[in-house]
Structures are given as structure tokens and as C-alpha cells.
Short mmCIF file of C-alpha atoms and ligand atoms in Angstrom, two decimals:
data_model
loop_
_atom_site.label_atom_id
_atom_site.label_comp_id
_atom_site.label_asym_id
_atom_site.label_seq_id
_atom_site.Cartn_x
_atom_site.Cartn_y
_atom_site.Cartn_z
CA UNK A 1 108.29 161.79 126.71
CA UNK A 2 110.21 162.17 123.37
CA UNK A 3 112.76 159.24 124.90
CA UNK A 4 109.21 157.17 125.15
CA UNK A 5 107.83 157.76 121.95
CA UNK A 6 111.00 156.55 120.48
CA UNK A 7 111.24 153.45 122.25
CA UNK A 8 107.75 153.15 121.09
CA UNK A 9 108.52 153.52 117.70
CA UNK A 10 111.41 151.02 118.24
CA UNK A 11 109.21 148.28 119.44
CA UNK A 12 107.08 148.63 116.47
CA UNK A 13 109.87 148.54 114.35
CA UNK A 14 110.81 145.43 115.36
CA UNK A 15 107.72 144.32 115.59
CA UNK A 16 107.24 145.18 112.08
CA UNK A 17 110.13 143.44 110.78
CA UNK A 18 109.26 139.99 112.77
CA UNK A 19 106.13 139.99 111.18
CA UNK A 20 107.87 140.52 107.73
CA UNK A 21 110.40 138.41 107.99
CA UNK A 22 107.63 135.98 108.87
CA UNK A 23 105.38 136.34 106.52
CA UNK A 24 107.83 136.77 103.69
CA UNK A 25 110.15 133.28 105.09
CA UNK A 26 108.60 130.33 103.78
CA UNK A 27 106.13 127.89 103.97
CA UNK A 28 106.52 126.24 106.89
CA UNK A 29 104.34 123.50 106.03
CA UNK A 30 106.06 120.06 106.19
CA UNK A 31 104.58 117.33 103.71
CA UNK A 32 105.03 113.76 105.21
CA UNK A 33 106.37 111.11 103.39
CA UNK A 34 103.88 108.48 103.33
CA UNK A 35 105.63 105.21 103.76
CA UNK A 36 105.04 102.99 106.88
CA UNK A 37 107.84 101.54 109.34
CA UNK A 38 108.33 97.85 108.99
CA UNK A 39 108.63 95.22 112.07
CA UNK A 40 111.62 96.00 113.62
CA UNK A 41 112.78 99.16 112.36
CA UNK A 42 111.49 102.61 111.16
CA UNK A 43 111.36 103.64 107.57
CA UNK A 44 113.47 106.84 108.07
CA UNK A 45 113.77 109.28 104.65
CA UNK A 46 117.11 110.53 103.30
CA UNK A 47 118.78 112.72 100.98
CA UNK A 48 122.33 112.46 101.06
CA UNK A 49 123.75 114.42 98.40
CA UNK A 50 123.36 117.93 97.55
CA UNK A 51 125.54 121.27 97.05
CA UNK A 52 125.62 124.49 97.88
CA UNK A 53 127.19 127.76 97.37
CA UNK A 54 130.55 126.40 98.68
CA UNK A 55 130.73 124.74 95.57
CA UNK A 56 129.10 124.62 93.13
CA UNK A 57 125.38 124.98 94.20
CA UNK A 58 122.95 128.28 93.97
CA UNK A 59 121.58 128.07 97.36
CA UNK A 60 122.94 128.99 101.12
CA UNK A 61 122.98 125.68 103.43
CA UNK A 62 119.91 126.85 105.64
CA UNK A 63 118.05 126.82 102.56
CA UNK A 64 118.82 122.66 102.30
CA UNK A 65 117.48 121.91 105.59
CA UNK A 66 114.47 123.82 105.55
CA UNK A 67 113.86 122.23 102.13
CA UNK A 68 114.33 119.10 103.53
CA UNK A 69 112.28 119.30 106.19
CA UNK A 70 109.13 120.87 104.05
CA UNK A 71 109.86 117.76 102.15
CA UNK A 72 109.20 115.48 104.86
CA UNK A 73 112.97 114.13 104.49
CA UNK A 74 114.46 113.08 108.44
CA UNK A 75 117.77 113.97 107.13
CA UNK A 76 120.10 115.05 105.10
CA UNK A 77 123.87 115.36 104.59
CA UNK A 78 125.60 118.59 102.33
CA UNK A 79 128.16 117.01 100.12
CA UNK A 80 129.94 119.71 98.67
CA UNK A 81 132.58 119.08 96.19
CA UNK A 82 136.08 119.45 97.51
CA UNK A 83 137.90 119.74 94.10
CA UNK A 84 135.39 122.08 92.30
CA UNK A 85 134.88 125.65 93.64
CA UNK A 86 133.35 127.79 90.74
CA UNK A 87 132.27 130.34 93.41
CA UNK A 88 135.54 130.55 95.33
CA UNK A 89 136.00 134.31 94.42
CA UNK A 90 133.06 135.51 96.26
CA UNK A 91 132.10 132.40 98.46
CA UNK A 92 135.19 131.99 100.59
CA UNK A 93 136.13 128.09 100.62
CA UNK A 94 136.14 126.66 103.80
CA UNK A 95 134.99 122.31 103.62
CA UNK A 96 133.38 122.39 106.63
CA UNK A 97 131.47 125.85 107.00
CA UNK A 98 128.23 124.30 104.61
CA UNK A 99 127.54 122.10 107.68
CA UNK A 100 128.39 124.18 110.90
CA UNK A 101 126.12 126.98 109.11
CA UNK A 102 123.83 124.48 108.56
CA UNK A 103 123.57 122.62 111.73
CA UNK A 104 121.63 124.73 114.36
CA UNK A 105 118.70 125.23 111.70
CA UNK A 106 118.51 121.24 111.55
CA UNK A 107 118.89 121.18 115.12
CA UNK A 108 115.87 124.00 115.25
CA UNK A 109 113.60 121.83 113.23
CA UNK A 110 114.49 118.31 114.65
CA UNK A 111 116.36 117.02 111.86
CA UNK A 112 119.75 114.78 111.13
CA UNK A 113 122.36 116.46 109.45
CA UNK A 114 125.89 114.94 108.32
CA UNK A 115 128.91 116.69 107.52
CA UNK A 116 129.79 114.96 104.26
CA UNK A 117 132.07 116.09 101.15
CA UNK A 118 132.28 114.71 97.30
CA UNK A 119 135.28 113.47 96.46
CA UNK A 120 135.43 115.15 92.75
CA UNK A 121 137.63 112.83 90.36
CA UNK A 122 137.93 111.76 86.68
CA UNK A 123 136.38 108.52 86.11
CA UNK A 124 137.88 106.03 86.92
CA UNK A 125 137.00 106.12 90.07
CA UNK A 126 134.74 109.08 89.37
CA UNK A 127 133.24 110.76 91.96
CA UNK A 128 132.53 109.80 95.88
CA UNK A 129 130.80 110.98 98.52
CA UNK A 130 132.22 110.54 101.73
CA UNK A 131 129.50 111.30 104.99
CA UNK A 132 129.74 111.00 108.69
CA UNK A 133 132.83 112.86 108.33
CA UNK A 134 134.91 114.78 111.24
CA UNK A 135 137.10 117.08 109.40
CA UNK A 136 136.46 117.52 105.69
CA UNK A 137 139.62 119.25 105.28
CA UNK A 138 141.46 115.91 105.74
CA UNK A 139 140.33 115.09 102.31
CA UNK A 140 142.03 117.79 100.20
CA UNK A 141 144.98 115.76 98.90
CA UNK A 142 146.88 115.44 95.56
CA UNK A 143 145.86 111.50 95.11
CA UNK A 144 142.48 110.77 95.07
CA UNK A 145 143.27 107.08 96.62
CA UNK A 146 144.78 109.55 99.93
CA UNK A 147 141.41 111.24 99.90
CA UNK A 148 139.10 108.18 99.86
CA UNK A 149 141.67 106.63 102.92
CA UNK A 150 141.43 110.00 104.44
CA UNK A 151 137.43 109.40 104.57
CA UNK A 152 137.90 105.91 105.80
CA UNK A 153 140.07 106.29 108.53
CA UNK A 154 137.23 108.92 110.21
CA UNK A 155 134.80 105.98 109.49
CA UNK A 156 133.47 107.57 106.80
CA UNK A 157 130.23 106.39 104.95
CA UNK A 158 131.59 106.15 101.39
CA UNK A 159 129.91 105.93 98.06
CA UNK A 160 130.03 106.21 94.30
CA UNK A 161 128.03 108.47 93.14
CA UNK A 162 126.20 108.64 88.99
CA UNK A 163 128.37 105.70 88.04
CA UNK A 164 126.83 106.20 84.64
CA UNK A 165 126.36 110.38 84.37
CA UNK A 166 126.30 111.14 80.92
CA UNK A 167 129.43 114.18 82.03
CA UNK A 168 132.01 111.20 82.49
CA UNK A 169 130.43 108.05 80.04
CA UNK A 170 128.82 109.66 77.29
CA UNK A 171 126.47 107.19 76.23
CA UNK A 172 125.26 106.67 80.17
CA UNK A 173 126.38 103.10 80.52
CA UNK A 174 128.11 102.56 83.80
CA UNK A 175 131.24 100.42 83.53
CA UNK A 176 133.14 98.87 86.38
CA UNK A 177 136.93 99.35 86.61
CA UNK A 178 139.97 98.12 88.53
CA UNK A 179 140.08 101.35 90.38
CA UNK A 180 136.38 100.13 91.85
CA UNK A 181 137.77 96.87 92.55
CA UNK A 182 140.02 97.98 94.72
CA UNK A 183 137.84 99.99 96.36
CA UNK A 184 135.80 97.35 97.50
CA UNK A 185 138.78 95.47 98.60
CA UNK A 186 140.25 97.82 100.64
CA UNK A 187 136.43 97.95 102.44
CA UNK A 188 136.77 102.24 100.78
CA UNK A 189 133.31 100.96 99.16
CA UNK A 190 129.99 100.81 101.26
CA UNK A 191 127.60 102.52 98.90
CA UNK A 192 126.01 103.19 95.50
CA UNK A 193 123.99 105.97 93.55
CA UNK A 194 121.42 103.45 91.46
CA UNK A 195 119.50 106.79 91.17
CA UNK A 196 120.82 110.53 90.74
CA UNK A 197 118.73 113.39 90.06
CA UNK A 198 116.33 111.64 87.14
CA UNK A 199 118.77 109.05 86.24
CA UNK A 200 118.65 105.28 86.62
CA UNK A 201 121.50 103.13 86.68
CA UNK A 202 120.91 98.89 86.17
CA UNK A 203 124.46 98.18 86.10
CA UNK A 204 124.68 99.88 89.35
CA UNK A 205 121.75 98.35 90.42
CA UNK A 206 123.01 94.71 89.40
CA UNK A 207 126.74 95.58 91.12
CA UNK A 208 124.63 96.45 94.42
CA UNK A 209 123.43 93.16 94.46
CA UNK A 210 126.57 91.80 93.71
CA UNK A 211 129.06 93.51 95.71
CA UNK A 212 126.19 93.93 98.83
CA UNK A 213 126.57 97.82 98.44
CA UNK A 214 124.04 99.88 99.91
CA UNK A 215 121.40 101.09 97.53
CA UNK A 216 120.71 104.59 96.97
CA UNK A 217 119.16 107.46 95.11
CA UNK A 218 119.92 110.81 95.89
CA UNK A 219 119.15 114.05 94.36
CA UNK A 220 122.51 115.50 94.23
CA UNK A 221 120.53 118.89 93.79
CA UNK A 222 122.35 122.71 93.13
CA UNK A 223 119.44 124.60 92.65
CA UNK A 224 116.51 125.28 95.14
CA UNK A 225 114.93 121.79 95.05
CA UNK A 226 111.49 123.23 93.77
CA UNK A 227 113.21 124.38 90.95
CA UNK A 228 114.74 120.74 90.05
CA UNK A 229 111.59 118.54 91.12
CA UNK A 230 108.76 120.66 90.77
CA UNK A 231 107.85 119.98 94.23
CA UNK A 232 105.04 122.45 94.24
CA UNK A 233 103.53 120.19 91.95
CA UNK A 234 103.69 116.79 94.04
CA UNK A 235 107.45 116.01 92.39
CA UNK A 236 109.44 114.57 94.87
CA UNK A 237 113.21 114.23 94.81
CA UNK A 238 114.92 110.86 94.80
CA UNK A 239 114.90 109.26 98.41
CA UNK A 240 116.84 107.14 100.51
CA UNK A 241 114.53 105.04 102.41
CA UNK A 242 117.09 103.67 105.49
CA UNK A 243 115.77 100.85 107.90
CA UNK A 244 116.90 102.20 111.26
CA UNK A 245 116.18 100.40 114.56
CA UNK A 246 115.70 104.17 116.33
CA UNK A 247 115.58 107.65 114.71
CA UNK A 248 119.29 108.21 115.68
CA UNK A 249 122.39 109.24 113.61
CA UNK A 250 124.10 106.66 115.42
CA UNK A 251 121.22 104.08 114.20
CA UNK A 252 120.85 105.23 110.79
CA UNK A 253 124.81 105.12 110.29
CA UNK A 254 124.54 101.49 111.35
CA UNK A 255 121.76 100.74 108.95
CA UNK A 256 124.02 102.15 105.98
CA UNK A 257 126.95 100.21 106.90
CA UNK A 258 124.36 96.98 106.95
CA UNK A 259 123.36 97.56 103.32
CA UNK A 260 119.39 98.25 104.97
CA UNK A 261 118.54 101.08 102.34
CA UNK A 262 115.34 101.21 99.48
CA UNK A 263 115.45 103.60 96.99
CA UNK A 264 112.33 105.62 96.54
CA UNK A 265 112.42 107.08 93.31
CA UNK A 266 109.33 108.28 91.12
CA UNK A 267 106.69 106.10 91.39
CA UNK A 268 109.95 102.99 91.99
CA UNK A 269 110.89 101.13 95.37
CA UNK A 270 113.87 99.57 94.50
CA UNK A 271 115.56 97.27 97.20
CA UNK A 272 115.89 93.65 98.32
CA UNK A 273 112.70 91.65 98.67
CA UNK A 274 113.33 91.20 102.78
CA UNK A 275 113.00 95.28 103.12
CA UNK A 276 110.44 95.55 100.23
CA UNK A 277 108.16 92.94 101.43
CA UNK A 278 107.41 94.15 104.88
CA UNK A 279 107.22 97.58 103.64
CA UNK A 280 104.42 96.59 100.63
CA UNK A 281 102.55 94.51 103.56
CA UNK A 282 102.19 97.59 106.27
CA UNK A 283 100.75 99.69 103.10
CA UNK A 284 98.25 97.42 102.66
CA UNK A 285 95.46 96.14 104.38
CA UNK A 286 91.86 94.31 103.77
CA UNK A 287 88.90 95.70 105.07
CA UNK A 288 87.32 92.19 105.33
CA UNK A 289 89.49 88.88 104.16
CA UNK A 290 86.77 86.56 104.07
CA UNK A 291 83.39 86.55 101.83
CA UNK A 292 80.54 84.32 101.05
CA UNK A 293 79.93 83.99 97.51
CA UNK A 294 77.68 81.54 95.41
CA UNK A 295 79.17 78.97 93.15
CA UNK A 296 80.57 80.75 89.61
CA UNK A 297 79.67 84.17 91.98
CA UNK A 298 81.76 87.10 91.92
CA UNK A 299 82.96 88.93 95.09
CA UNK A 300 84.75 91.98 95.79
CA UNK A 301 87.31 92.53 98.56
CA UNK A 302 88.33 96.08 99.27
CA UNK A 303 92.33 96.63 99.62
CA UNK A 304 93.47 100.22 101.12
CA UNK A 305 97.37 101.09 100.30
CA UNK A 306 97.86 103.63 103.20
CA UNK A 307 101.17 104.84 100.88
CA UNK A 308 101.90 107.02 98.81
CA UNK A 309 103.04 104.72 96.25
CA UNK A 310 100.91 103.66 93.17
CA UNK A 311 101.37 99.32 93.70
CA UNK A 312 101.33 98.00 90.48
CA UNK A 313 100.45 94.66 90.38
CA UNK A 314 100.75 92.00 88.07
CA UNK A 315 99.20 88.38 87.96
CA UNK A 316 102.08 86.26 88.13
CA UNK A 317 100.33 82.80 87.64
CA UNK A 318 96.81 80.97 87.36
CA UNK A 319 94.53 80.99 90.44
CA UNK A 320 92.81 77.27 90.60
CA UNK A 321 89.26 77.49 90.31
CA UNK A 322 89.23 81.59 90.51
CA UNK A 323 89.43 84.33 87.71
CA UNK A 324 91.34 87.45 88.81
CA UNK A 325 92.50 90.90 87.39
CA UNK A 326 95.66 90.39 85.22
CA UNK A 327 96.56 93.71 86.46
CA UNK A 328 95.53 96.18 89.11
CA UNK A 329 96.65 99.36 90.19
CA UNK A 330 96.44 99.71 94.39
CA UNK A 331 96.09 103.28 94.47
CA UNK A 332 98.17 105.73 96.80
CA UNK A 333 95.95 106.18 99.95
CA UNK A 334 92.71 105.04 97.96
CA UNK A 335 91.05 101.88 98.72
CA UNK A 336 90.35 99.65 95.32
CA UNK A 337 87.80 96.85 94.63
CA UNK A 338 89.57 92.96 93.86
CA UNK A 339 87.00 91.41 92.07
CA UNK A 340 87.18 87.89 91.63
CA UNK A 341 84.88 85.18 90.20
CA UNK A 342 84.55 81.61 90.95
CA UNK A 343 84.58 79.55 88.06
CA UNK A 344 83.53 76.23 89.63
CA UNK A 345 79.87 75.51 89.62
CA UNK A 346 79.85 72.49 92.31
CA UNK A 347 82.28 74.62 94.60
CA UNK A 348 81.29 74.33 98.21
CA UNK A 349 82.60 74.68 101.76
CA UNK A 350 85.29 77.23 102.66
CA UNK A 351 88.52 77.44 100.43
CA UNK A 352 91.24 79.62 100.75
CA UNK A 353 92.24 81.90 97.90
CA UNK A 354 95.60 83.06 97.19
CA UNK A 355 96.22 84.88 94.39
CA UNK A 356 100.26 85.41 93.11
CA UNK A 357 100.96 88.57 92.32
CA UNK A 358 104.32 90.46 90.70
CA UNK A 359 104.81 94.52 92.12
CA UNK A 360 105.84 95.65 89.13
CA UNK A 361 107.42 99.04 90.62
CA UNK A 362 109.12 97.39 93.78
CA UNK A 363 112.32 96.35 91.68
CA UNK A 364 114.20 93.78 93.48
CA UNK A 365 116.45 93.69 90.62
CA UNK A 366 116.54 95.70 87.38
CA UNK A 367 114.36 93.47 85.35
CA UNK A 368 112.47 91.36 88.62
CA UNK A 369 109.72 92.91 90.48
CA UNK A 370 108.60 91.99 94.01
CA UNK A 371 106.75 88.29 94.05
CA UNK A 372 103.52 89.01 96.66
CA UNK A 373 100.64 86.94 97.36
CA UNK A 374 97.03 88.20 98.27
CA UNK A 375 95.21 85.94 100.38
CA UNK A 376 91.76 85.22 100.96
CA UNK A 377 88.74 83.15 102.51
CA UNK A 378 85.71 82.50 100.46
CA UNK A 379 82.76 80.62 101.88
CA UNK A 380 80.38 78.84 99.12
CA UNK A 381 77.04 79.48 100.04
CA UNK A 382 73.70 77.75 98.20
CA UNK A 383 72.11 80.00 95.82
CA UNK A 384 68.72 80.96 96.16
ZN1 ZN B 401 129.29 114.39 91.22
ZN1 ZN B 402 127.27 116.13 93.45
#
């Protein structure tokens, strides 16, 4: 009897603290990233630098994937610094334990997680991140040229990271060096940080292009990412937008190495037109693409941007015979009127319409947004 009530107690108790533990965890609400896969591959969304109490971030490593996946993120990769260990009295070090302790809760909640590591130097070369690593303890040598060879010969996904942080050049400007050159020639160089945290980089941007690095934006975050982004608020983190062909590690590794990245960063794609295009063109769509209108009428066609990305749009050059918007704004997951007017009086028969537009926010190079053309039929009718 008294052995029964115990047990009975003991049940409740646990019960108790399940619930608790429950209730007191976290959200467990998972906000998609709305961008749409493009022919041929999936649109998959990365972060791949961020710290943690190993070095010298505030947060334990379960707490980056389960921020990652309320973010909507399909991966991420810990890159704690190797060189810098400010907690290292009460945090034992230990390179790899960020990413074993981290890897059945990504497992648990269906998400890719790389063991990665930041190689932590003076500028030049500054500091790399090295991901798709075996052994991160390989990388804790004297010279930091060892390190970076150390990354490469595990076939290592390497890149520089805030080329232009204000911590190592002062006035933010990013400059190049022969330490970087010879990075690149030794093939040490696959990768670059156009975007960290809230900064911006157009030299990196232009050396991308260049040098055919992969573009990317990370968040390189050491606090709880709602702290740094305001994500309660609708703030998102910088993303890496990688062009897989599957949702694979093994398929998004191959999509770094081909240079198949978009950075996603505030309200910015930023990315070579062949990923940019397709990726504008599965947002959008036209409820009807053909209208009958009376000579000098107007008409309106109804776009819908199924993204979450505000299009900006620019007109990039006269229309014959048509007057449209200078500018328009395609809402995120809105649909907005194009209103156009015919300008010809004696217009008759079917003509098609194509009006060139610039997206101001898909960079395709710092100072060049994405060239896009809308396209329409409109039928002249009589008027009454
Ligand atoms: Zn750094
Ligand atoms: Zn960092």
C-alpha cells in the first residue's frame, strides 16, 4: 500500500516535470523561409557561422539548432574559434564537443549540421572558417598557413570571413593582400563573407565575382539569435541561400564547392543573375497575361510574389506605345495591380507588351541590379 502510493507519487512527479519542462522549453514553432526552389535544384537555407560557449559565444550548442530550425534555416554549421577561448576556465576546450553535443538534436529535428571551426588570425589573412571538417583538432597549429592546409587536406569548405570588420580595418574597407592571393592559388580559398552580422562588404562582393568565390552572408552570431536579430519581431539573420540538386549534405557540399550560393540578407538577394533569375521568376506569377483594352485604355494585370521578399522594381527603359510605373514595389506574398496605358489611339489587333524592368534589391553586383522583363498580351478592342 505505502510502496503503491509512492510509486504513485513518483509517476506524477515525473509527470509533472515533463509537462514543465515542456511548457517552459521553447516555442516549437518553425517559421518557413519563403523562397521557392528553382528548375533543377532546391533553394536550401544556411547559416554557417556562429559560436558558442566553447569560445567565445553565450549560448550551449543545442540552443543553435533549435534556433535554427524555429528559423526555418535547413542547416547550419558551429564555427567556433580555435585560437580564442575567453571561457576556457569554466567551459573545458575541446574543438569538436560544440558539434557532437550538437548533433543528435539536429538529427531529432531533421536538420544538417557541419562540424566546422574559425581559423582566428591577424589580418592578413584574417579570419577563416573551415566546414565539413573531420577532426577540428588538426587545426590547432603554430602557423596559420599549417592550419588552413590542415582544413584542406580533410576537404574542407574554406572561407574568409568579415574581410572588412571594423575589429581588423578600422575604417571597414576590405583590402586584398598577398596572403589572399595565395590562398586562392593554392585552391585554400572556396568562399566569401559579402555579409556578416549587419555588415556589407562590395569589395568582397566585387572579388566574388572575380575570383568565382562562393557568395555568402552569415550571421556569425554569440548571443541567442533573438537577441542579435530581433527575430520576434520578423528580423531575420543573414542567410545562405545554396542551390542543391537534393536536400543532402553531400549535395549541398557540392553546391558550395560550385560557387551555387545567394545571399539573403535584409530585404537583399545578392548573387549571379543565372541563380537570381529563376529564383525572381518562381516568386512571381500573373493571374491573367493577356487583356483587352481600348485604344489609349488603361489595363491592370495582377502580379502575386509568393516570397517573402519585397521586389523592387525599376523601369529600366521606354515601353513603345505603352506608359508604365517607373517604379513598383511587388509585395512579399501580396498580389499588386500593373497598370498600364496605351498611348496609341489607332492601336489595333493583338501586340505583345514587354516591359524592362531593373530588381533593384537582387544585386548581381554591388552597384547592378537584376535586368527582368514582364511580359504581356494586350488585345485592342473597338470602343463603344
Ligand atoms: Zn571572426
Ligand atoms: Zn566568428
Amino acid at each position: 500500500m505505502r510502496i503503491n502510493r509512492l510509486r504513485h507519487v513518483a509517476v506524477s512527479l515525473t509527470l509533472a516535470i515533463a509537462t514543465a519542462l515542456a511548457a517552459s522549453g521553447w516555442t516549437q514553432t518553425r517559421r518557413e523561409i519563403k523562397i521557392p526552389d528553382v528548375p533543377g535544384y532546391q533553394v536550401l537555407k544556411f547559416d554557417l557561422h556562429m559560436h558558442t560557449v566553447f569560445s567565445d559565444g553565450n549560448v550551449w550548442p543545442t540552443v543553435r539548432v533549435k534556433e535554427a530550425w524555429c528559423e526555418g534555416l535547413d542547416g547550419i554549421s558551429i564555427t567556433d574559434h580555435i585560437e580564442y577561448l575567453p571561457h576556457r576556465d569554466d567551459v573545458a576546450p575541446n574543438f569538436n564537443r560544440p558539434y557532437e553535443i550538437a548533433r543528435p538534436e539536429a538529427d531529432r529535428l531533421g536538420l544538417m549540421l557541419f562540424r566546422g571551426a574559425e581559423i582566428t588570425r591577424s589580418m592578413p589573412p584574417g579570419h577563416l572558417n573551415a566546414i565539413f571538417l573531420e577532426d577540428v583538432d588538426q587545426l590547432k597549429v603554430e602557423k596559420w598557413e599549417d592550419a588552413v592546409r590542415a582544413a584542406f587536406e580533410q576537404k574542407a569548405f574554406i572561407f574568409w570571413n568579415h574581410p572588412g570588420w571594423k575589429g581588423q580595418q578600422p575604417d571597414g574597407v576590405a583590402r586584398w593582400y598577398d596572403e589572399h592571393t595565395l590562398l586562392l592559388e593554392k585552391g585554400w580559398l572556396h568562399g566569401i563573407e559579402m555579409v556578416n552580422e549587419d555588415e556589407y562588404y562590395p569589395e568582397a562582393h566585387r572579388w566574388a565575382l572575380e575570383h568565382n568565390l562562393a557568395m555568402l552572408g552569415n550571421s556569425d552570431v554569440h548571443e541567442p539569435i533573438a537577441m542579435a536579430y530581433a527575430a520576434l519581431e520578423g528580423k531575420r539573420r543573414p542567410i545562405d541561400l545554396i542551390l542543391a540538386k537534393e536536400k543532402t549534405p553531400e549535395a549541398v557540399k557540392e553546391a558550395l564547392f560550385a560557387g551555387r550560393t545567394v545571399v539573403y540578407w535584409r530585404n537583399f538577394l545578392m548573387g549571379k543573375a543565372e541563380y537570381l533569375a529563376p529564383i525572381f521568376e518562381q516568386s512571381i506569377s500573373m493571374e491573367d497575361p493577356s487583356a483587352k483594352i481600348a485604344p489609349k485604355g488603361r489595363v491592370n494585370f495582377q502580379i502575386h510574389n509568393a516570397s517573402e521578399i519585397d521586389y523592387e522594381l525599376e523601369l529600366a527603359g521606354p515601353v513603345e506605345q505603352f506608359d508604365a510605373p517607373k517604379s513598383l514595389t511587388l509585395a512579399a506574398d501580396r498580389t499588386v495591380l500593373l497598370s498600364v496605358q496605351s498611348q496609341n489611339a489607332e492601336a489595333k489587333g493583338k501586340v505583345r507588351l514587354e516591359i524592362p524592368y531593373v530588381v533593384k534589391n537582387l544585386k548581381i553586383a554591388p552597384d547592378a541590379g537584376l535586368p527582368v522583363t514582364l511580359k504581356m498580351t494586350v488585345e485592342f478592342i473597338e470602343k463603344k
